[in-house]
Amino acid sequence: QVQLVESGGGSVQAGGSLRLSCAASRYTVSRYCMGWFRQAPGKEREGVATLDSEGTATYADSVKGRFTISKDNAKNTLYLQLNSLKPEDTAMYYCAASNRRTSACYTSFTLYAYGGQGTQVTVSS
């Protein structure tokens, strides 16, 4: 079955950087939309960034200019570069993958066919 495995999370101070990876198995990252989502304690899961099959990225307003979503087709891996981290970025980060072509990438995690188990990002002030 399809597996998405996130890694790269950790604890950093405000202003620091991390790069999250989402390695896919039995799934081709170049084929359909993929996205990154996050969930902080006591809050709903929210969209962070999406990337469609053409390479067009969208970002939540809260991360624009600081986070960058990308993929490496040869490694079959999705990435999220997190720069200028803030304490409010603290959350569990999840990647998600679609299994069909859509006119636009979904912004809700529940609409994706596949999701990973998450990697924790903690930002201290």
PDB file of C-alpha atoms in Angstrom:
ATOM      1  CA  GLN A   1       0.000   0.000   0.000  1.00  0.00           C
ATOM      2  CA  VAL A   2       0.969   3.650  -0.302  1.00  0.00           C
ATOM      3  CA  GLN A   3       3.237   4.925   2.460  1.00  0.00           C
ATOM      4  CA  LEU A   4       4.196   8.499   3.238  1.00  0.00           C
ATOM      5  CA  VAL A   5       6.920   8.863   5.851  1.00  0.00           C
ATOM      6  CA  GLU A   6       7.759  12.303   7.222  1.00  0.00           C
ATOM      7  CA  SER A   7      11.079  13.192   8.811  1.00  0.00           C
ATOM      8  CA  GLY A   8      13.200  16.228   9.614  1.00  0.00           C
ATOM      9  CA  GLY A   9      11.260  17.676  12.499  1.00  0.00           C
ATOM     10  CA  GLY A  10      12.944  18.841  15.664  1.00  0.00           C
ATOM     11  CA  SER A  11      13.343  21.590  18.220  1.00  0.00           C
ATOM     12  CA  VAL A  12      14.749  24.947  17.159  1.00  0.00           C
ATOM     13  CA  GLN A  13      14.865  28.478  18.434  1.00  0.00           C
ATOM     14  CA  ALA A  14      12.826  31.237  16.860  1.00  0.00           C
ATOM     15  CA  GLY A  15      14.426  32.406  13.649  1.00  0.00           C
ATOM     16  CA  GLY A  16      15.854  28.992  12.916  1.00  0.00           C
ATOM     17  CA  SER A  17      15.272  26.658   9.992  1.00  0.00           C
ATOM     18  CA  LEU A  18      14.292  23.066   9.345  1.00  0.00           C
ATOM     19  CA  ARG A  19      13.689  20.970   6.256  1.00  0.00           C
ATOM     20  CA  LEU A  20      10.951  18.393   6.400  1.00  0.00           C
ATOM     21  CA  SER A  21      10.910  15.418   4.061  1.00  0.00           C
ATOM     22  CA  CYS A  22       8.073  13.139   3.013  1.00  0.00           C
ATOM     23  CA  ALA A  23       9.318   9.957   1.383  1.00  0.00           C
ATOM     24  CA  ALA A  24       6.703   8.158  -0.698  1.00  0.00           C
ATOM     25  CA  SER A  25       6.445   4.431  -1.363  1.00  0.00           C
ATOM     26  CA  ARG A  26       4.156   2.883  -3.990  1.00  0.00           C
ATOM     27  CA  TYR A  27       3.224   6.434  -5.009  1.00  0.00           C
ATOM     28  CA  THR A  28       4.693   8.773  -7.610  1.00  0.00           C
ATOM     29  CA  VAL A  29       5.090  12.279  -6.201  1.00  0.00           C
ATOM     30  CA  SER A  30       5.070  13.884  -9.645  1.00  0.00           C
ATOM     31  CA  ARG A  31       1.650  12.596 -10.572  1.00  0.00           C
ATOM     32  CA  TYR A  32      -0.913  14.435  -8.451  1.00  0.00           C
ATOM     33  CA  CYS A  33      -1.301  17.135  -5.805  1.00  0.00           C
ATOM     34  CA  MET A  34       0.574  16.797  -2.560  1.00  0.00           C
ATOM     35  CA  GLY A  35       0.514  19.002   0.480  1.00  0.00           C
ATOM     36  CA  TRP A  36       1.801  19.772   3.948  1.00  0.00           C
ATOM     37  CA  PHE A  37      -0.529  20.282   6.878  1.00  0.00           C
ATOM     38  CA  ARG A  38       0.023  20.970  10.554  1.00  0.00           C
ATOM     39  CA  GLN A  39      -1.838  20.592  13.802  1.00  0.00           C
ATOM     40  CA  ALA A  40      -1.010  22.334  17.042  1.00  0.00           C
ATOM     41  CA  PRO A  41      -2.338  21.061  20.379  1.00  0.00           C
ATOM     42  CA  GLY A  42      -5.962  22.013  20.835  1.00  0.00           C
ATOM     43  CA  LYS A  43      -6.280  23.315  17.288  1.00  0.00           C
ATOM     44  CA  GLU A  44      -7.647  21.965  14.038  1.00  0.00           C
ATOM     45  CA  ARG A  45      -5.358  20.629  11.350  1.00  0.00           C
ATOM     46  CA  GLU A  46      -4.609  23.399   8.878  1.00  0.00           C
ATOM     47  CA  GLY A  47      -3.125  23.582   5.430  1.00  0.00           C
ATOM     48  CA  VAL A  48       0.410  24.907   5.099  1.00  0.00           C
ATOM     49  CA  ALA A  49       1.327  24.425   1.446  1.00  0.00           C
ATOM     50  CA  THR A  50       0.320  22.432  -1.609  1.00  0.00           C
ATOM     51  CA  LEU A  51       2.097  21.509  -4.818  1.00  0.00           C
ATOM     52  CA  ASP A  52       0.355  20.347  -7.955  1.00  0.00           C
ATOM     53  CA  SER A  53       1.661  18.085 -10.705  1.00  0.00           C
ATOM     54  CA  GLU A  54       2.758  21.102 -12.755  1.00  0.00           C
ATOM     55  CA  GLY A  55       4.880  22.403  -9.899  1.00  0.00           C
ATOM     56  CA  THR A  56       2.575  25.241  -8.884  1.00  0.00           C
ATOM     57  CA  ALA A  57       2.732  25.916  -5.157  1.00  0.00           C
ATOM     58  CA  THR A  58       0.233  27.580  -2.860  1.00  0.00           C
ATOM     59  CA  TYR A  59       0.830  28.690   0.714  1.00  0.00           C
ATOM     60  CA  ALA A  60      -1.147  29.677   3.747  1.00  0.00           C
ATOM     61  CA  ASP A  61      -0.844  33.400   4.428  1.00  0.00           C
ATOM     62  CA  SER A  62       0.833  32.675   7.757  1.00  0.00           C
ATOM     63  CA  VAL A  63       3.831  30.984   6.090  1.00  0.00           C
ATOM     64  CA  LYS A  64       4.192  32.894   2.823  1.00  0.00           C
ATOM     65  CA  GLY A  65       7.725  34.092   2.323  1.00  0.00           C
ATOM     66  CA  ARG A  66       9.067  31.787   5.023  1.00  0.00           C
ATOM     67  CA  PHE A  67       8.226  28.234   3.903  1.00  0.00           C
ATOM     68  CA  THR A  68       8.927  26.601   0.557  1.00  0.00           C
ATOM     69  CA  ILE A  69       7.360  23.393  -0.735  1.00  0.00           C
ATOM     70  CA  SER A  70       9.223  21.364  -3.348  1.00  0.00           C
ATOM     71  CA  LYS A  71       9.685  17.835  -4.583  1.00  0.00           C
ATOM     72  CA  ASP A  72      12.433  15.668  -5.995  1.00  0.00           C
ATOM     73  CA  ASN A  73      10.938  13.300  -8.534  1.00  0.00           C
ATOM     74  CA  ALA A  74      14.087  11.196  -8.719  1.00  0.00           C
ATOM     75  CA  LYS A  75      13.994  10.628  -4.950  1.00  0.00           C
ATOM     76  CA  ASN A  76      10.201  10.449  -4.938  1.00  0.00           C
ATOM     77  CA  THR A  77      10.188  12.826  -1.995  1.00  0.00           C
ATOM     78  CA  LEU A  78       8.246  15.941  -1.047  1.00  0.00           C
ATOM     79  CA  TYR A  79       9.963  18.642   1.005  1.00  0.00           C
ATOM     80  CA  LEU A  80       9.028  21.630   3.117  1.00  0.00           C
ATOM     81  CA  GLN A  81      11.736  24.152   3.894  1.00  0.00           C
ATOM     82  CA  LEU A  82      10.888  26.111   7.013  1.00  0.00           C
ATOM     83  CA  ASN A  83      12.782  29.376   7.538  1.00  0.00           C
ATOM     84  CA  SER A  84      12.391  32.217  10.026  1.00  0.00           C
ATOM     85  CA  LEU A  85      10.501  29.917  12.336  1.00  0.00           C
ATOM     86  CA  LYS A  86       8.212  31.377  14.974  1.00  0.00           C
ATOM     87  CA  PRO A  87       6.862  29.820  18.179  1.00  0.00           C
ATOM     88  CA  GLU A  88       3.421  29.750  16.558  1.00  0.00           C
ATOM     89  CA  ASP A  89       4.787  27.341  13.942  1.00  0.00           C
ATOM     90  CA  THR A  90       5.030  24.688  16.649  1.00  0.00           C
ATOM     91  CA  ALA A  91       2.895  21.734  15.547  1.00  0.00           C
ATOM     92  CA  MET A  92       2.870  18.214  14.199  1.00  0.00           C
ATOM     93  CA  TYR A  93       3.459  18.436  10.460  1.00  0.00           C
ATOM     94  CA  TYR A  94       1.867  15.953   8.067  1.00  0.00           C
ATOM     95  CA  CYS A  95       2.202  15.345   4.371  1.00  0.00           C
ATOM     96  CA  ALA A  96      -0.690  14.217   2.213  1.00  0.00           C
ATOM     97  CA  ALA A  97      -1.082  12.940  -1.322  1.00  0.00           C
ATOM     98  CA  SER A  98      -3.940  12.821  -3.755  1.00  0.00           C
ATOM     99  CA  ASN A  99      -4.850   9.869  -5.968  1.00  0.00           C
ATOM    100  CA  ARG A 100      -6.546  11.758  -8.781  1.00  0.00           C
ATOM    101  CA  ARG A 101      -6.225  14.866 -10.846  1.00  0.00           C
ATOM    102  CA  THR A 102      -8.195  17.877  -9.641  1.00  0.00           C
ATOM    103  CA  SER A 103      -8.586  21.420 -10.940  1.00  0.00           C
ATOM    104  CA  ALA A 104      -6.862  22.708  -7.811  1.00  0.00           C
ATOM    105  CA  CYS A 105      -5.143  21.091  -4.874  1.00  0.00           C
ATOM    106  CA  TYR A 106      -7.353  20.504  -1.875  1.00  0.00           C
ATOM    107  CA  THR A 107      -6.715  22.625   1.177  1.00  0.00           C
ATOM    108  CA  SER A 108      -8.287  20.122   3.560  1.00  0.00           C
ATOM    109  CA  PHE A 109      -6.247  17.157   4.789  1.00  0.00           C
ATOM    110  CA  THR A 110      -9.316  14.932   4.909  1.00  0.00           C
ATOM    111  CA  LEU A 111      -9.820  15.213   1.158  1.00  0.00           C
ATOM    112  CA  TYR A 112      -6.471  13.614   0.378  1.00  0.00           C
ATOM    113  CA  ALA A 113      -6.305   9.895  -0.247  1.00  0.00           C
ATOM    114  CA  TYR A 114      -3.094   9.303   1.695  1.00  0.00           C
ATOM    115  CA  GLY A 115      -1.481  10.858   4.744  1.00  0.00           C
ATOM    116  CA  GLY A 116       1.633  10.322   6.813  1.00  0.00           C
ATOM    117  CA  GLN A 117       2.074   9.912  10.557  1.00  0.00           C
ATOM    118  CA  GLY A 118       3.649  13.306  11.075  1.00  0.00           C
ATOM    119  CA  THR A 119       6.855  14.866  12.350  1.00  0.00           C
ATOM    120  CA  GLN A 120       6.989  17.259  15.294  1.00  0.00           C
ATOM    121  CA  VAL A 121       8.305  20.797  14.955  1.00  0.00           C
ATOM    122  CA  THR A 122       8.863  22.760  18.151  1.00  0.00           C
ATOM    123  CA  VAL A 123       9.991  26.378  18.073  1.00  0.00           C
ATOM    124  CA  SER A 124      11.084  28.070  21.274  1.00  0.00           C
ATOM    125  CA  SER A 125      11.245  31.813  21.832  1.00  0.00           C
TER     126      SER A 125
END
